[in-house]
Amino acid sequence: MAALTLLGLVSRFGKVVPLQATAGSLIVVRIPVILPENLPAVAEAPIAGSTALAVTAFSNPSYGIVTGQLVSVVVRLGLGAGGG
């Protein structure tokens, strides 16, 4: 990818290859690289981490980050179910 960027071929590549193929290949590459690095963090905060992981898996990774942070705040404040 770095070589394509340096050579200015990313825009040409984007015109030829469909977005779905690019997104699919990024997911296949991302799972074995990113997931093992982040599993210890999920073990430290299982509710927030698993929620962020699930939202990231089914939608945009940015939504997963925001959701994980919001769930973490809700849990810390004791606003979750059965907290009262």
Backbone as CSV, one residue per row, in Angstrom:
resi,resn,N_x,N_y,N_z,CA_x,CA_y,CA_z,C_x,C_y,C_z
1,MET,0.824,-1.189,0.000,0.000,0.000,0.000,0.866,1.250,0.000
2,ALA,1.978,1.201,0.726,2.876,2.354,0.759,3.454,2.622,-0.624
3,ALA,3.795,1.560,-1.333,4.343,1.734,-2.679,3.302,2.340,-3.610
4,LEU,2.049,1.884,-3.501,0.986,2.454,-4.330,0.785,3.935,-4.024
5,THR,0.875,4.292,-2.754,0.703,5.686,-2.360,1.850,6.545,-2.870
6,LEU,3.071,6.066,-2.698,4.238,6.836,-3.139,4.265,7.015,-4.651
7,LEU,3.783,6.019,-5.371,3.769,6.111,-6.830,2.534,6.828,-7.367
8,GLY,1.626,7.214,-6.481,0.429,7.926,-6.909,-0.585,7.043,-7.612
9,LEU,-0.590,5.764,-7.305,-1.475,4.828,-7.987,-2.742,4.502,-7.200
10,VAL,-2.911,5.087,-6.035,-4.073,4.758,-5.212,-5.365,5.171,-5.907
11,SER,-5.403,6.343,-6.501,-6.629,6.790,-7.170,-6.951,5.906,-8.370
12,ARG,-5.942,5.483,-9.109,-6.181,4.566,-10.234,-6.674,3.214,-9.732
13,PHE,-6.070,2.747,-8.659,-6.463,1.475,-8.061,-7.918,1.547,-7.596
14,GLY,-8.311,2.666,-7.018,-9.678,2.847,-6.540,-10.705,2.877,-7.646
15,LYS,-10.317,3.315,-8.837,-11.242,3.343,-9.968,-11.470,1.951,-10.546
16,VAL,-10.484,1.077,-10.407,-10.561,-0.254,-11.012,-11.167,-1.282,-10.054
17,VAL,-10.782,-1.224,-8.794,-11.209,-2.227,-7.814,-12.420,-1.702,-7.047
18,PRO,-13.487,-2.503,-6.942,-14.671,-2.050,-6.197,-14.373,-1.840,-4.713
19,LEU,-15.101,-0.931,-4.106,-14.916,-0.610,-2.690,-15.126,-1.833,-1.799
20,GLN,-16.104,-2.663,-2.133,-16.390,-3.838,-1.317,-15.204,-4.788,-1.283
21,ALA,-14.506,-4.940,-2.399,-13.338,-5.827,-2.441,-12.213,-5.270,-1.577
22,THR,-12.023,-3.972,-1.624,-10.982,-3.350,-0.810,-11.317,-3.469,0.671
23,ALA,-12.552,-3.186,1.029,-12.965,-3.281,2.434,-12.855,-4.715,2.936
24,GLY,-13.254,-5.666,2.121,-13.159,-7.072,2.519,-11.731,-7.515,2.745
25,SER,-10.839,-7.101,1.867,-9.438,-7.493,2.036,-8.829,-6.822,3.263
26,LEU,-9.233,-5.600,3.568,-8.727,-4.931,4.765,-9.192,-5.637,6.033
27,ILE,-10.431,-6.124,6.028,-10.926,-6.855,7.195,-10.150,-8.142,7.381
28,VAL,-9.898,-8.859,6.290,-9.168,-10.126,6.374,-7.752,-9.894,6.883
29,VAL,-7.127,-8.812,6.466,-5.770,-8.506,6.917,-5.788,-7.977,8.353
30,ARG,-6.802,-7.210,8.687,-6.854,-6.538,9.985,-7.114,-7.498,11.141
31,ILE,-7.964,-8.490,10.951,-8.350,-9.368,12.058,-7.161,-10.082,12.687
32,PRO,-6.310,-10.792,11.932,-5.212,-11.497,12.606,-4.112,-10.578,13.137
33,VAL,-4.048,-9.348,12.660,-2.996,-8.433,13.107,-3.445,-7.622,14.322
34,ILE,-4.618,-7.046,14.273,-5.087,-6.124,15.306,-5.739,-6.841,16.483
35,LEU,-6.538,-7.858,16.207,-7.312,-8.495,17.267,-6.461,-9.074,18.390
36,PRO,-5.410,-9.852,18.119,-4.613,-10.392,19.235,-3.956,-9.319,20.104
37,GLU,-3.615,-8.186,19.513,-3.006,-7.102,20.288,-4.000,-6.470,21.256
38,ASN,-5.275,-6.459,20.893,-6.279,-5.772,21.704,-7.036,-6.678,22.663
39,LEU,-6.853,-7.983,22.578,-7.576,-8.885,23.473,-7.241,-8.681,24.953
40,PRO,-5.990,-8.389,25.337,-5.740,-8.114,26.763,-6.528,-6.910,27.291
41,ALA,-6.722,-5.897,26.466,-7.510,-4.734,26.891,-8.972,-5.116,27.090
42,VAL,-9.471,-6.028,26.269,-10.845,-6.501,26.433,-10.977,-7.273,27.745
43,ALA,-9.941,-8.011,28.120,-9.978,-8.768,29.375,-9.984,-7.840,30.592
44,GLU,-9.366,-6.669,30.481,-9.335,-5.717,31.597,-10.696,-5.065,31.832
45,ALA,-11.407,-4.762,30.765,-12.741,-4.157,30.863,-13.670,-4.940,29.936
46,PRO,-14.157,-6.094,30.386,-14.867,-6.995,29.474,-16.159,-6.436,28.884
47,ILE,-16.918,-5.672,29.643,-18.186,-5.166,29.114,-17.931,-4.124,28.033
48,ALA,-17.113,-3.133,28.337,-16.813,-2.087,27.359,-16.034,-2.652,26.180
49,GLY,-15.076,-3.515,26.460,-14.252,-4.070,25.389,-15.026,-4.946,24.439
50,SER,-15.876,-5.813,24.976,-16.644,-6.690,24.091,-17.694,-5.911,23.314
51,THR,-18.259,-4.876,23.927,-19.209,-4.029,23.205,-18.513,-3.298,22.061
52,ALA,-17.348,-2.735,22.340,-16.591,-2.042,21.294,-16.191,-3.004,20.185
53,LEU,-15.783,-4.211,20.557,-15.384,-5.209,19.573,-16.559,-5.592,18.681
54,ALA,-17.739,-5.786,19.281,-18.917,-6.163,18.504,-19.352,-5.038,17.570
55,VAL,-19.382,-3.807,18.071,-19.787,-2.676,17.226,-18.790,-2.481,16.094
56,THR,-17.513,-2.636,16.380,-16.488,-2.506,15.346,-16.639,-3.587,14.294
57,ALA,-16.969,-4.800,14.722,-17.104,-5.905,13.772,-18.278,-5.702,12.826
58,PHE,-19.344,-5.074,13.307,-20.537,-4.934,12.487,-20.685,-3.579,11.816
59,SER,-19.826,-2.622,12.146,-19.947,-1.299,11.531,-18.583,-0.645,11.428
60,ASN,-18.563,0.639,11.522,-17.366,1.454,11.392,-16.502,1.344,12.656
61,PRO,-15.176,1.169,12.518,-14.310,1.111,13.699,-14.398,2.353,14.586
62,SER,-14.657,3.495,14.001,-14.798,4.715,14.807,-16.006,4.612,15.727
63,TYR,-17.094,4.020,15.242,-18.271,3.818,16.084,-17.940,2.878,17.239
64,GLY,-17.112,1.881,16.974,-16.710,0.950,18.018,-15.926,1.634,19.122
65,ILE,-15.026,2.529,18.738,-14.232,3.263,19.729,-15.136,4.130,20.597
66,VAL,-16.030,4.877,19.962,-16.926,5.765,20.704,-17.851,4.953,21.608
67,THR,-18.398,3.860,21.082,-19.295,3.026,21.881,-18.573,2.425,23.078
68,GLY,-17.366,1.934,22.865,-16.588,1.373,23.967,-16.318,2.391,25.055
69,GLN,-16.000,3.616,24.663,-15.756,4.672,25.648,-17.033,5.024,26.410
70,LEU,-18.155,5.123,25.692,-19.422,5.442,26.356,-19.831,4.350,27.342
71,VAL,-19.688,3.095,26.937,-20.033,1.992,27.839,-19.112,1.998,29.052
72,SER,-17.849,2.293,28.846,-16.903,2.362,29.959,-17.310,3.436,30.964
73,VAL,-17.732,4.591,30.476,-18.173,5.676,31.359,-19.442,5.270,32.106
74,VAL,-20.386,4.650,31.395,-21.634,4.221,32.028,-21.353,3.209,33.132
75,VAL,-20.458,2.272,32.877,-20.123,1.259,33.885,-19.428,1.903,35.081
76,ARG,-18.490,2.819,34.814,-17.779,3.485,35.912,-18.717,4.311,36.789
77,LEU,-19.719,4.926,36.177,-20.663,5.740,36.938,-21.739,4.898,37.618
78,GLY,-21.778,3.618,37.307,-22.766,2.740,37.921,-24.159,2.912,37.371
79,LEU,-24.261,3.365,36.127,-25.570,3.604,35.526,-26.100,2.399,34.761
80,GLY,-25.379,1.293,34.802,-25.808,0.096,34.084,-26.992,-0.569,34.762
81,ALA,-27.509,-1.613,34.135,-28.653,-2.346,34.679,-28.278,-2.975,36.017
82,GLY,-29.131,-2.861,36.979,-28.907,-3.450,38.292,-27.947,-2.657,39.162
83,GLY,-27.635,-1.436,38.769,-26.682,-0.645,39.532,-27.290,0.089,40.714
84,GLY,-28.602,0.013,40.909,-29.173,0.847,41.924,-29.789,0.147,43.042
